[in-house]
mmCIF file of C-alpha atoms and ligand atoms in Angstrom:
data_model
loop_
_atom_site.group_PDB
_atom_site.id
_atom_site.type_symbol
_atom_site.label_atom_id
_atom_site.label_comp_id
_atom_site.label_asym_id
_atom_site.label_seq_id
_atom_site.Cartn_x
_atom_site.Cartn_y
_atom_site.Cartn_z
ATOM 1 C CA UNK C 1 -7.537 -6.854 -10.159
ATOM 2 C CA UNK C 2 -8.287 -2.905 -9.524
ATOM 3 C CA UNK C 3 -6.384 -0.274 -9.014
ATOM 4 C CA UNK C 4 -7.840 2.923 -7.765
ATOM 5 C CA UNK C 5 -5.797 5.764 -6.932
ATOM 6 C CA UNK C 6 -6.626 7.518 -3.459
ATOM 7 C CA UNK C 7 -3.400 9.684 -3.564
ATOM 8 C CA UNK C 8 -0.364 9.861 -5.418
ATOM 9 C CA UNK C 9 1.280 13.055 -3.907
ATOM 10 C CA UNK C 10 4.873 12.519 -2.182
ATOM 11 C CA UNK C 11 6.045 14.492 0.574
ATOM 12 C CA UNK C 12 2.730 16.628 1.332
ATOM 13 C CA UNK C 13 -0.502 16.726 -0.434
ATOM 14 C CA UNK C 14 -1.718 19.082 -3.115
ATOM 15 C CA UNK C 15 -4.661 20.902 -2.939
ATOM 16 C CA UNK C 16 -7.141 18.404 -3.290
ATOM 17 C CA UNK C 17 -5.135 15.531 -3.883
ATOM 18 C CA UNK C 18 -3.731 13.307 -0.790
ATOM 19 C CA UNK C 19 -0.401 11.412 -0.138
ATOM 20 C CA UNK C 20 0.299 7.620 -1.163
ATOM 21 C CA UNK C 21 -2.725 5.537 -0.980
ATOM 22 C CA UNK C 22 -4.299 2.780 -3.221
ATOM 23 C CA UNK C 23 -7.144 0.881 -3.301
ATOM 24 C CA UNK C 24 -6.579 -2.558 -4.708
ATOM 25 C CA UNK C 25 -9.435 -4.517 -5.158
ATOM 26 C CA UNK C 26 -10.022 -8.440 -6.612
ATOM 27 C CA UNK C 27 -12.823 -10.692 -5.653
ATOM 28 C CA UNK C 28 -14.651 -7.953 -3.969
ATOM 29 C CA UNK C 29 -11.831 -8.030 -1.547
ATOM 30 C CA UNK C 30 -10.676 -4.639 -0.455
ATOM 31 C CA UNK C 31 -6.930 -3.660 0.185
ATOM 32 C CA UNK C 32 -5.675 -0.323 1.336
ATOM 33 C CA UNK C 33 -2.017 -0.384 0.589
ATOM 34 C CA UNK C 34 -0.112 2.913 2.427
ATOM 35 C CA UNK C 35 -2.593 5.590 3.955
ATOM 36 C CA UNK C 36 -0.531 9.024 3.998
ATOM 37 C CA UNK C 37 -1.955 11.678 4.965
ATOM 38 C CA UNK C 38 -5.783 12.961 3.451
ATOM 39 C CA UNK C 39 -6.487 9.488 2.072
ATOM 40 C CA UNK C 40 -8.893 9.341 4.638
ATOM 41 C CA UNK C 41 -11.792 11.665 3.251
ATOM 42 C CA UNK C 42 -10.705 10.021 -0.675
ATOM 43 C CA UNK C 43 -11.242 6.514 1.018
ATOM 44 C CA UNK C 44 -14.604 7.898 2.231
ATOM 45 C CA UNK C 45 -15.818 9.140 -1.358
ATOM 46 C CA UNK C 46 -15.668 5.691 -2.407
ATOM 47 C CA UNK C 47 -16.734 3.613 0.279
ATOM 48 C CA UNK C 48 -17.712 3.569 3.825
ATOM 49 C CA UNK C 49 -15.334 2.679 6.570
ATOM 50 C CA UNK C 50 -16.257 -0.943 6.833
ATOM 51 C CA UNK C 51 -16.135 -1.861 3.708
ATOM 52 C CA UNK C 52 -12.084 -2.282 3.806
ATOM 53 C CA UNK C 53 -10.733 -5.403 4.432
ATOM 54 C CA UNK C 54 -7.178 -5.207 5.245
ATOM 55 C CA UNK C 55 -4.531 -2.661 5.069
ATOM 56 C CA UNK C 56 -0.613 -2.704 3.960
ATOM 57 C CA UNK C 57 1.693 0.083 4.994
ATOM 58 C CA UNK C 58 5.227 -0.272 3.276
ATOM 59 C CA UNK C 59 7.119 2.172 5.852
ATOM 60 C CA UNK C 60 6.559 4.543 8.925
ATOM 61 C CA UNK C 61 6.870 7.810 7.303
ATOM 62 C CA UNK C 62 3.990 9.618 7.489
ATOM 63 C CA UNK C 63 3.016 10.523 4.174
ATOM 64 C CA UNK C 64 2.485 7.164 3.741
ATOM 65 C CA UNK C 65 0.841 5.833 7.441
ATOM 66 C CA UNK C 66 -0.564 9.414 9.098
ATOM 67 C CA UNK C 67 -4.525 8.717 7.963
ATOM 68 C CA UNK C 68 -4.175 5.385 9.605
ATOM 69 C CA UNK C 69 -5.503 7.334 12.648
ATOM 70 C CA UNK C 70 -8.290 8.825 11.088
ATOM 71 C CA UNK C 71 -8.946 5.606 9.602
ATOM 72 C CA UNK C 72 -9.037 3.554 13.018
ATOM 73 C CA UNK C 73 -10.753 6.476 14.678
ATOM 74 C CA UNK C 74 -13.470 6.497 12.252
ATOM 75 C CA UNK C 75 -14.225 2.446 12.865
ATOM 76 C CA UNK C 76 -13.205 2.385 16.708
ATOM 77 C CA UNK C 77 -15.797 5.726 17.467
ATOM 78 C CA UNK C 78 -18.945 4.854 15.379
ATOM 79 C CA UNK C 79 -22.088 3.405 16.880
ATOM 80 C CA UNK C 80 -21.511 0.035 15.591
ATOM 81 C CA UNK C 81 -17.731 -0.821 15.166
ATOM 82 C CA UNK C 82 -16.696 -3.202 12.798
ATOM 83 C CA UNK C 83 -14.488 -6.392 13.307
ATOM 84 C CA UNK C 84 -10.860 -5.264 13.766
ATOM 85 C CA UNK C 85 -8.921 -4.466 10.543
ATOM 86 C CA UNK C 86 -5.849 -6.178 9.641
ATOM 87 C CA UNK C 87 -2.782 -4.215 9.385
ATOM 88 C CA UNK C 88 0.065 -5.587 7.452
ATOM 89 C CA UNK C 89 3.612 -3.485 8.223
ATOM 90 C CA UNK C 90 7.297 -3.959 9.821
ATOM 91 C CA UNK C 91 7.960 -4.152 13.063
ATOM 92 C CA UNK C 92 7.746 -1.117 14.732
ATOM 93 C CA UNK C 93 6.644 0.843 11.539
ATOM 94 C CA UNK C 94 3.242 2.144 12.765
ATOM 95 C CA UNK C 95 4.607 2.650 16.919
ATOM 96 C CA UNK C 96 4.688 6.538 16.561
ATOM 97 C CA UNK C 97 0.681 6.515 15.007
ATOM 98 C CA UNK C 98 -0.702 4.377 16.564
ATOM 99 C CA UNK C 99 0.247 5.965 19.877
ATOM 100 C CA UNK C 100 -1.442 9.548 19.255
ATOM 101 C CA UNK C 101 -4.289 8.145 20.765
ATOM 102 C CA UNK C 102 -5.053 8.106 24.396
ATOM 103 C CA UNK C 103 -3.567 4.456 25.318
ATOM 104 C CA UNK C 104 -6.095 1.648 24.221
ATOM 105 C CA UNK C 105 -8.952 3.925 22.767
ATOM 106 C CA UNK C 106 -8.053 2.322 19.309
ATOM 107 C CA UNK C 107 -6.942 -1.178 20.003
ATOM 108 C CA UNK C 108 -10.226 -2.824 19.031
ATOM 109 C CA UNK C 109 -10.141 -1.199 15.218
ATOM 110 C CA UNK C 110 -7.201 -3.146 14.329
ATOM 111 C CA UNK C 111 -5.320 -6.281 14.088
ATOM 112 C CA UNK C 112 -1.686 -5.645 13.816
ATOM 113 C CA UNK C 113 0.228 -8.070 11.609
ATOM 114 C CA UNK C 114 3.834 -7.296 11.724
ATOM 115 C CA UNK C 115 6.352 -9.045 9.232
ATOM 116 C CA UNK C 116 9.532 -9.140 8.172
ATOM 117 C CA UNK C 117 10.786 -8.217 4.794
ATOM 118 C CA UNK C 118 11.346 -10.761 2.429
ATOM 119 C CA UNK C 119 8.298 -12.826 4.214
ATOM 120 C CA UNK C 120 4.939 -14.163 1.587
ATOM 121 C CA UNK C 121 1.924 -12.986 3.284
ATOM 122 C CA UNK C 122 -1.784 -14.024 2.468
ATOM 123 C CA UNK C 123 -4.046 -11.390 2.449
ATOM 124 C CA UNK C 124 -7.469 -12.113 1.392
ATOM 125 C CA UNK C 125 -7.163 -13.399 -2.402
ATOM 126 C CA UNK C 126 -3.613 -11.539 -2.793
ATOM 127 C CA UNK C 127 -0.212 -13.438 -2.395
ATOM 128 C CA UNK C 128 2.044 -10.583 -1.227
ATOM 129 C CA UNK C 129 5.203 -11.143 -1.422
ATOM 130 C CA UNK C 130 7.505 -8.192 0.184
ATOM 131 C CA UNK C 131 10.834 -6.941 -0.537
ATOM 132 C CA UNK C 132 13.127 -4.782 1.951
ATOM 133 C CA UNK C 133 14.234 -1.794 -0.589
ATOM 134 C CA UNK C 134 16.836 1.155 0.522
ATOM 135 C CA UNK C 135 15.109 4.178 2.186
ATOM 136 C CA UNK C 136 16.256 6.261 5.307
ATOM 137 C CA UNK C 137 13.875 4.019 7.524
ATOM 138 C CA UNK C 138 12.986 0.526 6.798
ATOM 139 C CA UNK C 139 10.655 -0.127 3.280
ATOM 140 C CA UNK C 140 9.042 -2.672 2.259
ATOM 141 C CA UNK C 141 8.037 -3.245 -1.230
ATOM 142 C CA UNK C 142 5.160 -5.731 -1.870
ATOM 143 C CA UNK C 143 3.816 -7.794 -4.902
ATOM 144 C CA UNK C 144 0.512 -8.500 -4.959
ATOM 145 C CA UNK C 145 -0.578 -11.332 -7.101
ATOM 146 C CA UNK C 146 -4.128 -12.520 -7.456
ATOM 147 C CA UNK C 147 -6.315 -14.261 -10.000
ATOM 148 C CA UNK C 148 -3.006 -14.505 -12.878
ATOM 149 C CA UNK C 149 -2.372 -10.947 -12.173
ATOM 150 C CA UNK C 150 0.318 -8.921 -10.571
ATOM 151 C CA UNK C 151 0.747 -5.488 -9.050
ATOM 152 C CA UNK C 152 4.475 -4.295 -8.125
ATOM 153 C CA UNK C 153 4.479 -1.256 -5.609
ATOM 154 C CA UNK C 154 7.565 -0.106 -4.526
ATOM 155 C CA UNK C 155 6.891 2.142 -1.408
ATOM 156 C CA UNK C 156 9.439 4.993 -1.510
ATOM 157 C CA UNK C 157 13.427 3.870 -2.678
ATOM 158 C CA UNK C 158 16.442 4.773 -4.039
ATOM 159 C CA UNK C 159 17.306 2.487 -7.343
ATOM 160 C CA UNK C 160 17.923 -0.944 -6.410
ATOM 161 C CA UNK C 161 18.243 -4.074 -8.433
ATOM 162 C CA UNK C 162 15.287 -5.880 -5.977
ATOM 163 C CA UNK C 163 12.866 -2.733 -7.215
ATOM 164 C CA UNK C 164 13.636 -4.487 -10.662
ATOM 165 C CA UNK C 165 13.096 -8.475 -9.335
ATOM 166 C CA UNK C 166 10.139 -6.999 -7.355
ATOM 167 C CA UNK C 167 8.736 -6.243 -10.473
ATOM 168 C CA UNK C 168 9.640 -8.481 -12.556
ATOM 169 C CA UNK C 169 7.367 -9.756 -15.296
ATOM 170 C CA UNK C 170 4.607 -7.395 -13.423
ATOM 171 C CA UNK C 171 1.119 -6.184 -15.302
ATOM 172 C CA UNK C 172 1.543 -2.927 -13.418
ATOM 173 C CA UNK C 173 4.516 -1.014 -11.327
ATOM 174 C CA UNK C 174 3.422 1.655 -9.707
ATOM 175 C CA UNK C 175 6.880 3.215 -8.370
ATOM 176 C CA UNK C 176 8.334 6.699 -6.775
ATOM 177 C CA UNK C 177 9.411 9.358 -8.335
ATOM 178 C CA UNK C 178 9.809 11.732 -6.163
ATOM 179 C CA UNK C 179 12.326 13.941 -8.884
ATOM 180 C CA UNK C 180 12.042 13.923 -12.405
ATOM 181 C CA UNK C 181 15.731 13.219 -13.557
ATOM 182 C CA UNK C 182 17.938 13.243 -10.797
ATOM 183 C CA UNK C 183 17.803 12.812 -7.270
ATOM 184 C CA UNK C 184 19.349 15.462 -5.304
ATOM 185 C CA UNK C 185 23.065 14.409 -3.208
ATOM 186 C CA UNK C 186 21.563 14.369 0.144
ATOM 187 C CA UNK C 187 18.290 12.243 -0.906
ATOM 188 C CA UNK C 188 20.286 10.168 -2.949
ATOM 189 C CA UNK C 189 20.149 6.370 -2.802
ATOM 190 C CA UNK C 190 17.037 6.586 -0.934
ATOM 191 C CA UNK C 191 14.526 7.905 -3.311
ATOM 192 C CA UNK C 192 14.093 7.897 -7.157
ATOM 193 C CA UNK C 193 13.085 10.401 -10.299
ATOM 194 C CA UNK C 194 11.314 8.957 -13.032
ATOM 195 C CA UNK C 195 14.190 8.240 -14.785
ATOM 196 C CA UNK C 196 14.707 5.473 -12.506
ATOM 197 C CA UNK C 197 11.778 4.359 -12.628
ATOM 198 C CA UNK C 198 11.728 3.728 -16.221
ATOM 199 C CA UNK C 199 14.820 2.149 -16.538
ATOM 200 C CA UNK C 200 14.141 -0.286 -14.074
ATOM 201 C CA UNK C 201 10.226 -0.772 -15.783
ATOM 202 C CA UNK C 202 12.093 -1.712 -18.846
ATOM 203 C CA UNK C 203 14.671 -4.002 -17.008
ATOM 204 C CA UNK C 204 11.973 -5.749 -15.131
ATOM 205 C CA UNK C 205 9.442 -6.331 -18.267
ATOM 206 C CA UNK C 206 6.426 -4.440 -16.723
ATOM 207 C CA UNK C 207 3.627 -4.190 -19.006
ATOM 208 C CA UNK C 208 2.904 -0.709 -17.207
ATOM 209 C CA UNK C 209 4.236 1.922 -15.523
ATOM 210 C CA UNK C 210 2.632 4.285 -12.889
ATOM 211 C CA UNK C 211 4.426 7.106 -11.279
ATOM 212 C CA UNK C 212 3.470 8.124 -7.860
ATOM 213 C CA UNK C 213 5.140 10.039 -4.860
ATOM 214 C CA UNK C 214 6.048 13.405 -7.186
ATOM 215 C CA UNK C 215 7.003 16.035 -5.289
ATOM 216 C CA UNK C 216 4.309 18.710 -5.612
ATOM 217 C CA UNK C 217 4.865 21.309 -8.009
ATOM 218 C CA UNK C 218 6.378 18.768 -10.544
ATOM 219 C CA UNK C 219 5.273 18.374 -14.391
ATOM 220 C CA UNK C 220 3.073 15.462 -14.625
ATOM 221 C CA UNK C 221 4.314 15.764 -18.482
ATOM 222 C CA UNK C 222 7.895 16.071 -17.663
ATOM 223 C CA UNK C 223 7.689 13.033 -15.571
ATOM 224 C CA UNK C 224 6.240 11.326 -18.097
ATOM 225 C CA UNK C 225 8.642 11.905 -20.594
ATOM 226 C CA UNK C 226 11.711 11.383 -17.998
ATOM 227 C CA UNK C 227 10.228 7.950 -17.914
ATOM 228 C CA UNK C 228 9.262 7.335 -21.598
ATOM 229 C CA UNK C 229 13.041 8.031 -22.331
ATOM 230 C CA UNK C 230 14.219 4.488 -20.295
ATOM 231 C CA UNK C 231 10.911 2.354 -21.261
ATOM 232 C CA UNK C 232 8.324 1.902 -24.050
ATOM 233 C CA UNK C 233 5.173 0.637 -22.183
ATOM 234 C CA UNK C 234 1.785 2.680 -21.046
ATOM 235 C CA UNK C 235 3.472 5.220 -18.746
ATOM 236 C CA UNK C 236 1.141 7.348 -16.081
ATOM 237 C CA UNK C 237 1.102 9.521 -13.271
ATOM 238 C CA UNK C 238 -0.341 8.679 -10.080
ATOM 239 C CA UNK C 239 -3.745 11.303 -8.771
ATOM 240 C CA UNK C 240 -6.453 10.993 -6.732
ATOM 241 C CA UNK C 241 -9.001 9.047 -8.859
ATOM 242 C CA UNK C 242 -7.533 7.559 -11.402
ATOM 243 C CA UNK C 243 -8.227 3.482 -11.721
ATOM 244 C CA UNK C 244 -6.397 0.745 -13.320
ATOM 245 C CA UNK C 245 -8.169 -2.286 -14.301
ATOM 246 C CA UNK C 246 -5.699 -5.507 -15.100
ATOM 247 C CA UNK C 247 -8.485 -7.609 -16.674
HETATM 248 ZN ZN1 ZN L 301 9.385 7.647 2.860
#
């Protein structure tokens, strides 16, 4: 399995960079789990429109589902549109995107596969099995296991003992941390620092730890070490670019 970073930014994205996106590849199978906003043109660096093979979108929040649009624009309007893509979510978690569109102009780029947390989906080679986890609007983590490998991603939550049993035993968590130690009173509950993170790494057994969803401006370092204080594995932070191979 293959982890390539599209964006790792939370909230908005940095200059260059783009919000949550990864590309998670096995089999030559090609997942596109959350597309926030300017994954788009990172997706397109990598590979060309058709080559994706299914999408995931853990919530409706659009720094996580916004380049779906440019995404299904970009396979509905060329001269030879590919077969619908599959689009894993909630219910009702993509309604606002997918209707920015004049009515029907995108319907043929995509197969919408709603779900309900807690369900196992197959997608391609991947088992996903998804987790509701607390955020202001419904989340859904997922764990993708393929081959004897297993991917944890935790969408964007506040600390919850099912982040750790999502994870459990992973080879990689890639979790939010949108703060570095503590999570402000109003956002708290519903989103994480890297504190968190870590301790629930280390509680779960993850072999590694990726950090995504800072808020921009925040020390990459200072994340790191937030983290490092709750958990001893490989620790890293989430930009556009960066791939994980679990071998
Ligand atoms: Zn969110």
């Amino acid at each position: 399995m293959r982890l390539t970073v599209l964006g790792g930014c939370g909230v908005w994205p940095e200059a260059g960079q783009a919000c949550s996106g990864y590309l998670v590849e096995h089999d030559g199978f090609r997942l596109l789990v959350d597309v926030g906003y300017a994954i788009l043109p990172q997706l397109l660096q990598r590979l060309s429109v058709d080559e994706l093979d299914a999408v995931f979108v853990s919530h409706g929040h659009p720094d996580h589902c916004a380049d779906l649009n440019p995404l299904l624009r970009a396979r509905a309007l060329r001269d030879d549109p590919p077969a619908p893509l599959p689009v894993y979510t909630l219910a009702g978690a993509l309604d606002a995107v997918l209707a920015l569109d004049r009515p029907g102009m995108l319907d043929a780029a995509y197969a919408l596969h709603e779900f309900t947390a807690g369900d196992r989906l197959d997608i391609g080679p991947f088992r996903a099995d998804t987790r509701s986890l607390p955020h202001w609007v419904p989340n859904a983590g997922v764990r993708l296991a393929a081959g004897d490998r297993v991917l944890a991603y935790t969408g964007d939550t506040g600390p919850s003992p099912d982040v750790v049993e999502l994870a459990r035993g992973a080879d990689l968590l890639v979790a939010e941390a949108t703060y570095v130690h503590e999570v402000p009173a109003d956002s708290k509950g519903y989103q994480s620092s890297a504190r968190d993170a870590g301790r629930q790494a280390a509680a779960a057994g993850a072999t590694r730890l990726l950090l995504t969803h800072l808020r921009p401006g925040t020390e990459h370092a200072a994340a790191r070490a937030a983290a490092g204080a709750e958990y001893g594995g490989e620790i890293a932070v989430a930009t556009a670019g960066l791939v994980v191979d679990l071998p």
